[in-house]
Amino acid sequence: MSDYAGDLDPRTAWGLLADDPSAVLVDVRTRAEWQWVGAADLSELDKRVLGVEWVSSGGEPNPRFLDQLDEAGVDPDSPVLFLCRSGGRSAAAAGAATAAGYGAAYNVAEGFEGDLDDAGHRGTVGGWKVAGLAWRQS
């Protein structure tokens, strides 16, 4: 995989999404995570989050990941920000997108839930939710 455009903290990612009408947020977590943990909410920006799994809930890589980005209408010339739980899967997705010709693929480095705290829990140290950015839970 190639290097990607860079790592963005959640607030910087929000700013890019707000400032650039062509910027897209792709949540690469699993369907189970979207449903049970919650998801970023970009309705305030009049945008939607694209959900394209990097791996399935069973841990299998998604062989159609790049095809699904294309099918969702993601423009390889627009900024594409990838988000996962804590920044690992999204970094891999940004690298794969860059290797496939996406010119401005970014990783939301802290992810949706951030790192583990001293008690071994997520959602208290870094991440989209801790930054106070809009999100929803089904």
mmCIF file with all atom_site columns, C-alpha atoms in Angstrom, residues 3-137:
data_model
loop_
_atom_site.group_PDB
_atom_site.id
_atom_site.type_symbol
_atom_site.label_atom_id
_atom_site.label_alt_id
_atom_site.label_comp_id
_atom_site.label_asym_id
_atom_site.label_entity_id
_atom_site.label_seq_id
_atom_site.pdbx_PDB_ins_code
_atom_site.Cartn_x
_atom_site.Cartn_y
_atom_site.Cartn_z
_atom_site.occupancy
_atom_site.B_iso_or_equiv
_atom_site.pdbx_formal_charge
_atom_site.auth_seq_id
_atom_site.auth_comp_id
_atom_site.auth_asym_id
_atom_site.auth_atom_id
_atom_site.pdbx_PDB_model_num
ATOM 1   C CA . ASP A 1 3   ? 1.401   6.357   1.796  1.00 0.00 ? 3   ASP A CA 1
ATOM 2   C CA . TYR A 1 4   ? -1.795  8.347   2.127  1.00 0.00 ? 4   TYR A CA 1
ATOM 3   C CA . ALA A 1 5   ? -2.364  12.122  2.345  1.00 0.00 ? 5   ALA A CA 1
ATOM 4   C CA . GLY A 1 6   ? -2.092  12.250  6.126  1.00 0.00 ? 6   GLY A CA 1
ATOM 5   C CA . ASP A 1 7   ? -3.616  11.754  9.547  1.00 0.00 ? 7   ASP A CA 1
ATOM 6   C CA . LEU A 1 8   ? -6.238  14.205  10.776 1.00 0.00 ? 8   LEU A CA 1
ATOM 7   C CA . ASP A 1 9   ? -7.553  14.567  14.300 1.00 0.00 ? 9   ASP A CA 1
ATOM 8   C CA . PRO A 1 10  ? -11.369 14.480  14.452 1.00 0.00 ? 10  PRO A CA 1
ATOM 9   C CA . ARG A 1 11  ? -11.852 18.260  14.742 1.00 0.00 ? 11  ARG A CA 1
ATOM 10  C CA . THR A 1 12  ? -9.575  18.898  11.757 1.00 0.00 ? 12  THR A CA 1
ATOM 11  C CA . ALA A 1 13  ? -11.468 16.224  9.826  1.00 0.00 ? 13  ALA A CA 1
ATOM 12  C CA . TRP A 1 14  ? -14.772 17.956  10.654 1.00 0.00 ? 14  TRP A CA 1
ATOM 13  C CA . GLY A 1 15  ? -13.292 21.261  9.478  1.00 0.00 ? 15  GLY A CA 1
ATOM 14  C CA . LEU A 1 16  ? -12.230 19.791  6.151  1.00 0.00 ? 16  LEU A CA 1
ATOM 15  C CA . LEU A 1 17  ? -15.656 18.206  5.690  1.00 0.00 ? 17  LEU A CA 1
ATOM 16  C CA . ALA A 1 18  ? -17.305 21.551  6.505  1.00 0.00 ? 18  ALA A CA 1
ATOM 17  C CA . ASP A 1 19  ? -15.020 23.666  4.309  1.00 0.00 ? 19  ASP A CA 1
ATOM 18  C CA . ASP A 1 20  ? -14.793 21.473  1.209  1.00 0.00 ? 20  ASP A CA 1
ATOM 19  C CA . PRO A 1 21  ? -18.141 20.599  -0.397 1.00 0.00 ? 21  PRO A CA 1
ATOM 20  C CA . SER A 1 22  ? -16.519 17.686  -2.249 1.00 0.00 ? 22  SER A CA 1
ATOM 21  C CA . ALA A 1 23  ? -14.961 16.081  0.875  1.00 0.00 ? 23  ALA A CA 1
ATOM 22  C CA . VAL A 1 24  ? -16.434 12.698  1.866  1.00 0.00 ? 24  VAL A CA 1
ATOM 23  C CA . LEU A 1 25  ? -16.349 10.715  5.120  1.00 0.00 ? 25  LEU A CA 1
ATOM 24  C CA . VAL A 1 26  ? -16.192 6.931   4.732  1.00 0.00 ? 26  VAL A CA 1
ATOM 25  C CA . ASP A 1 27  ? -16.745 4.875   7.892  1.00 0.00 ? 27  ASP A CA 1
ATOM 26  C CA . VAL A 1 28  ? -14.894 1.589   7.369  1.00 0.00 ? 28  VAL A CA 1
ATOM 27  C CA . ARG A 1 29  ? -16.071 -0.126  10.551 1.00 0.00 ? 29  ARG A CA 1
ATOM 28  C CA . THR A 1 30  ? -18.455 -3.069  10.479 1.00 0.00 ? 30  THR A CA 1
ATOM 29  C CA . ARG A 1 31  ? -22.224 -2.908  10.205 1.00 0.00 ? 31  ARG A CA 1
ATOM 30  C CA . ALA A 1 32  ? -22.439 -4.132  13.798 1.00 0.00 ? 32  ALA A CA 1
ATOM 31  C CA . GLU A 1 33  ? -20.296 -1.210  14.965 1.00 0.00 ? 33  GLU A CA 1
ATOM 32  C CA . TRP A 1 34  ? -22.415 1.320   13.038 1.00 0.00 ? 34  TRP A CA 1
ATOM 33  C CA . GLN A 1 35  ? -25.568 -0.098  14.580 1.00 0.00 ? 35  GLN A CA 1
ATOM 34  C CA . TRP A 1 36  ? -24.501 -0.762  18.179 1.00 0.00 ? 36  TRP A CA 1
ATOM 35  C CA . VAL A 1 37  ? -21.703 1.754   18.849 1.00 0.00 ? 37  VAL A CA 1
ATOM 36  C CA . GLY A 1 38  ? -23.019 4.660   16.785 1.00 0.00 ? 38  GLY A CA 1
ATOM 37  C CA . ALA A 1 39  ? -21.866 6.629   13.781 1.00 0.00 ? 39  ALA A CA 1
ATOM 38  C CA . ALA A 1 40  ? -20.758 10.114  12.854 1.00 0.00 ? 40  ALA A CA 1
ATOM 39  C CA . ASP A 1 41  ? -23.605 12.417  11.875 1.00 0.00 ? 41  ASP A CA 1
ATOM 40  C CA . LEU A 1 42  ? -22.886 14.934  9.112  1.00 0.00 ? 42  LEU A CA 1
ATOM 41  C CA . SER A 1 43  ? -26.481 16.135  8.655  1.00 0.00 ? 43  SER A CA 1
ATOM 42  C CA . GLU A 1 44  ? -25.464 19.557  10.021 1.00 0.00 ? 44  GLU A CA 1
ATOM 43  C CA . LEU A 1 45  ? -23.116 19.804  7.013  1.00 0.00 ? 45  LEU A CA 1
ATOM 44  C CA . ASP A 1 46  ? -25.831 18.524  4.653  1.00 0.00 ? 46  ASP A CA 1
ATOM 45  C CA . LYS A 1 47  ? -23.726 15.421  4.002  1.00 0.00 ? 47  LYS A CA 1
ATOM 46  C CA . ARG A 1 48  ? -24.054 11.754  4.755  1.00 0.00 ? 48  ARG A CA 1
ATOM 47  C CA . VAL A 1 49  ? -21.472 9.288   5.992  1.00 0.00 ? 49  VAL A CA 1
ATOM 48  C CA . LEU A 1 50  ? -20.713 6.459   3.579  1.00 0.00 ? 50  LEU A CA 1
ATOM 49  C CA . GLY A 1 51  ? -20.430 3.078   5.244  1.00 0.00 ? 51  GLY A CA 1
ATOM 50  C CA . VAL A 1 52  ? -18.063 0.721   3.433  1.00 0.00 ? 52  VAL A CA 1
ATOM 51  C CA . GLU A 1 53  ? -16.703 -2.102  5.571  1.00 0.00 ? 53  GLU A CA 1
ATOM 52  C CA . TRP A 1 54  ? -12.930 -2.662  5.429  1.00 0.00 ? 54  TRP A CA 1
ATOM 53  C CA . VAL A 1 55  ? -13.445 -6.071  7.062  1.00 0.00 ? 55  VAL A CA 1
ATOM 54  C CA . SER A 1 56  ? -16.641 -7.963  7.863  1.00 0.00 ? 56  SER A CA 1
ATOM 55  C CA . SER A 1 57  ? -17.930 -8.561  11.383 1.00 0.00 ? 57  SER A CA 1
ATOM 56  C CA . GLY A 1 58  ? -16.320 -11.991 11.076 1.00 0.00 ? 58  GLY A CA 1
ATOM 57  C CA . GLY A 1 59  ? -12.915 -10.413 10.434 1.00 0.00 ? 59  GLY A CA 1
ATOM 58  C CA . GLU A 1 60  ? -12.722 -11.243 6.736  1.00 0.00 ? 60  GLU A CA 1
ATOM 59  C CA . PRO A 1 61  ? -11.229 -8.550  4.458  1.00 0.00 ? 61  PRO A CA 1
ATOM 60  C CA . ASN A 1 62  ? -13.741 -6.942  2.112  1.00 0.00 ? 62  ASN A CA 1
ATOM 61  C CA . PRO A 1 63  ? -12.510 -7.877  -1.389 1.00 0.00 ? 63  PRO A CA 1
ATOM 62  C CA . ARG A 1 64  ? -14.909 -5.346  -2.942 1.00 0.00 ? 64  ARG A CA 1
ATOM 63  C CA . PHE A 1 65  ? -13.836 -2.370  -0.831 1.00 0.00 ? 65  PHE A CA 1
ATOM 64  C CA . LEU A 1 66  ? -12.476 -0.273  -3.714 1.00 0.00 ? 66  LEU A CA 1
ATOM 65  C CA . ASP A 1 67  ? -15.348 -1.297  -5.995 1.00 0.00 ? 67  ASP A CA 1
ATOM 66  C CA . GLN A 1 68  ? -17.832 -0.234  -3.320 1.00 0.00 ? 68  GLN A CA 1
ATOM 67  C CA . LEU A 1 69  ? -16.157 3.180   -2.994 1.00 0.00 ? 69  LEU A CA 1
ATOM 68  C CA . ASP A 1 70  ? -16.556 3.594   -6.730 1.00 0.00 ? 70  ASP A CA 1
ATOM 69  C CA . GLU A 1 71  ? -20.175 2.361   -6.672 1.00 0.00 ? 71  GLU A CA 1
ATOM 70  C CA . ALA A 1 72  ? -20.938 4.883   -3.902 1.00 0.00 ? 72  ALA A CA 1
ATOM 71  C CA . GLY A 1 73  ? -19.752 7.656   -6.210 1.00 0.00 ? 73  GLY A CA 1
ATOM 72  C CA . VAL A 1 74  ? -16.615 8.580   -4.284 1.00 0.00 ? 74  VAL A CA 1
ATOM 73  C CA . ASP A 1 75  ? -14.564 10.845  -6.555 1.00 0.00 ? 75  ASP A CA 1
ATOM 74  C CA . PRO A 1 76  ? -10.852 9.910   -6.571 1.00 0.00 ? 76  PRO A CA 1
ATOM 75  C CA . ASP A 1 77  ? -10.030 13.611  -6.999 1.00 0.00 ? 77  ASP A CA 1
ATOM 76  C CA . SER A 1 78  ? -11.931 14.736  -3.880 1.00 0.00 ? 78  SER A CA 1
ATOM 77  C CA . PRO A 1 79  ? -10.726 14.543  -0.291 1.00 0.00 ? 79  PRO A CA 1
ATOM 78  C CA . VAL A 1 80  ? -11.795 11.214  1.190  1.00 0.00 ? 80  VAL A CA 1
ATOM 79  C CA . LEU A 1 81  ? -11.557 10.820  4.957  1.00 0.00 ? 81  LEU A CA 1
ATOM 80  C CA . PHE A 1 82  ? -11.572 7.304   6.374  1.00 0.00 ? 82  PHE A CA 1
ATOM 81  C CA . LEU A 1 83  ? -12.843 6.618   9.910  1.00 0.00 ? 83  LEU A CA 1
ATOM 82  C CA . CYS A 1 84  ? -12.775 3.441   12.007 1.00 0.00 ? 84  CYS A CA 1
ATOM 83  C CA . ARG A 1 85  ? -12.815 2.675   15.753 1.00 0.00 ? 85  ARG A CA 1
ATOM 84  C CA . SER A 1 86  ? -9.363  3.988   16.650 1.00 0.00 ? 86  SER A CA 1
ATOM 85  C CA . GLY A 1 87  ? -7.455  4.723   13.436 1.00 0.00 ? 87  GLY A CA 1
ATOM 86  C CA . GLY A 1 88  ? -5.915  1.390   12.404 1.00 0.00 ? 88  GLY A CA 1
ATOM 87  C CA . ARG A 1 89  ? -8.342  0.062   9.820  1.00 0.00 ? 89  ARG A CA 1
ATOM 88  C CA . SER A 1 90  ? -8.919  3.549   8.443  1.00 0.00 ? 90  SER A CA 1
ATOM 89  C CA . ALA A 1 91  ? -5.171  4.044   7.919  1.00 0.00 ? 91  ALA A CA 1
ATOM 90  C CA . ALA A 1 92  ? -5.056  0.781   5.959  1.00 0.00 ? 92  ALA A CA 1
ATOM 91  C CA . ALA A 1 93  ? -8.109  1.852   3.934  1.00 0.00 ? 93  ALA A CA 1
ATOM 92  C CA . ALA A 1 94  ? -6.532  5.255   3.189  1.00 0.00 ? 94  ALA A CA 1
ATOM 93  C CA . GLY A 1 95  ? -3.376  3.491   2.018  1.00 0.00 ? 95  GLY A CA 1
ATOM 94  C CA . ALA A 1 96  ? -5.344  1.149   -0.240 1.00 0.00 ? 96  ALA A CA 1
ATOM 95  C CA . ALA A 1 97  ? -7.325  4.058   -1.683 1.00 0.00 ? 97  ALA A CA 1
ATOM 96  C CA . THR A 1 98  ? -4.122  5.996   -2.361 1.00 0.00 ? 98  THR A CA 1
ATOM 97  C CA . ALA A 1 99  ? -2.593  2.981   -4.097 1.00 0.00 ? 99  ALA A CA 1
ATOM 98  C CA . ALA A 1 100 ? -5.751  2.785   -6.240 1.00 0.00 ? 100 ALA A CA 1
ATOM 99  C CA . GLY A 1 101 ? -5.398  6.398   -7.370 1.00 0.00 ? 101 GLY A CA 1
ATOM 100 C CA . TYR A 1 102 ? -7.317  8.421   -4.791 1.00 0.00 ? 102 TYR A CA 1
ATOM 101 C CA . GLY A 1 103 ? -5.272  11.596  -4.553 1.00 0.00 ? 103 GLY A CA 1
ATOM 102 C CA . ALA A 1 104 ? -6.343  12.915  -1.160 1.00 0.00 ? 104 ALA A CA 1
ATOM 103 C CA . ALA A 1 105 ? -7.107  9.953   1.113  1.00 0.00 ? 105 ALA A CA 1
ATOM 104 C CA . TYR A 1 106 ? -6.897  10.813  4.819  1.00 0.00 ? 106 TYR A CA 1
ATOM 105 C CA . ASN A 1 107 ? -7.042  8.801   8.021  1.00 0.00 ? 107 ASN A CA 1
ATOM 106 C CA . VAL A 1 108 ? -9.078  10.144  10.952 1.00 0.00 ? 108 VAL A CA 1
ATOM 107 C CA . ALA A 1 109 ? -6.305  9.126   13.327 1.00 0.00 ? 109 ALA A CA 1
ATOM 108 C CA . GLU A 1 110 ? -8.158  8.857   16.637 1.00 0.00 ? 110 GLU A CA 1
ATOM 109 C CA . GLY A 1 111 ? -11.127 7.104   15.062 1.00 0.00 ? 111 GLY A CA 1
ATOM 110 C CA . PHE A 1 112 ? -14.676 7.159   16.332 1.00 0.00 ? 112 PHE A CA 1
ATOM 111 C CA . GLU A 1 113 ? -13.999 5.812   19.842 1.00 0.00 ? 113 GLU A CA 1
ATOM 112 C CA . GLY A 1 114 ? -10.344 6.692   20.474 1.00 0.00 ? 114 GLY A CA 1
ATOM 113 C CA . ASP A 1 115 ? -7.737  4.753   22.398 1.00 0.00 ? 115 ASP A CA 1
ATOM 114 C CA . LEU A 1 116 ? -8.209  2.589   25.468 1.00 0.00 ? 116 LEU A CA 1
ATOM 115 C CA . ASP A 1 117 ? -8.183  4.403   28.796 1.00 0.00 ? 117 ASP A CA 1
ATOM 116 C CA . ASP A 1 118 ? -6.463  3.081   31.951 1.00 0.00 ? 118 ASP A CA 1
ATOM 117 C CA . ALA A 1 119 ? -9.501  0.910   32.690 1.00 0.00 ? 119 ALA A CA 1
ATOM 118 C CA . GLY A 1 120 ? -9.403  -0.649  29.217 1.00 0.00 ? 120 GLY A CA 1
ATOM 119 C CA . HIS A 1 121 ? -12.441 1.216   27.888 1.00 0.00 ? 121 HIS A CA 1
ATOM 120 C CA . ARG A 1 122 ? -12.850 3.236   24.711 1.00 0.00 ? 122 ARG A CA 1
ATOM 121 C CA . GLY A 1 123 ? -14.825 6.430   24.320 1.00 0.00 ? 123 GLY A CA 1
ATOM 122 C CA . THR A 1 124 ? -13.009 8.476   26.966 1.00 0.00 ? 124 THR A CA 1
ATOM 123 C CA . VAL A 1 125 ? -9.588  9.154   25.381 1.00 0.00 ? 125 VAL A CA 1
ATOM 124 C CA . GLY A 1 126 ? -9.601  10.829  21.972 1.00 0.00 ? 126 GLY A CA 1
ATOM 125 C CA . GLY A 1 127 ? -11.842 10.083  19.048 1.00 0.00 ? 127 GLY A CA 1
ATOM 126 C CA . TRP A 1 128 ? -14.819 11.591  17.261 1.00 0.00 ? 128 TRP A CA 1
ATOM 127 C CA . LYS A 1 129 ? -17.221 11.163  20.185 1.00 0.00 ? 129 LYS A CA 1
ATOM 128 C CA . VAL A 1 130 ? -14.856 12.581  22.821 1.00 0.00 ? 130 VAL A CA 1
ATOM 129 C CA . ALA A 1 131 ? -14.176 15.589  20.560 1.00 0.00 ? 131 ALA A CA 1
ATOM 130 C CA . GLY A 1 132 ? -17.879 16.426  20.921 1.00 0.00 ? 132 GLY A CA 1
ATOM 131 C CA . LEU A 1 133 ? -18.616 16.038  17.214 1.00 0.00 ? 133 LEU A CA 1
ATOM 132 C CA . ALA A 1 134 ? -22.081 15.098  16.008 1.00 0.00 ? 134 ALA A CA 1
ATOM 133 C CA . TRP A 1 135 ? -22.961 11.404  16.117 1.00 0.00 ? 135 TRP A CA 1
ATOM 134 C CA . ARG A 1 136 ? -26.016 9.221   16.427 1.00 0.00 ? 136 ARG A CA 1
ATOM 135 C CA . GLN A 1 137 ? -26.872 5.752   17.624 1.00 0.00 ? 137 GLN A CA 1
#
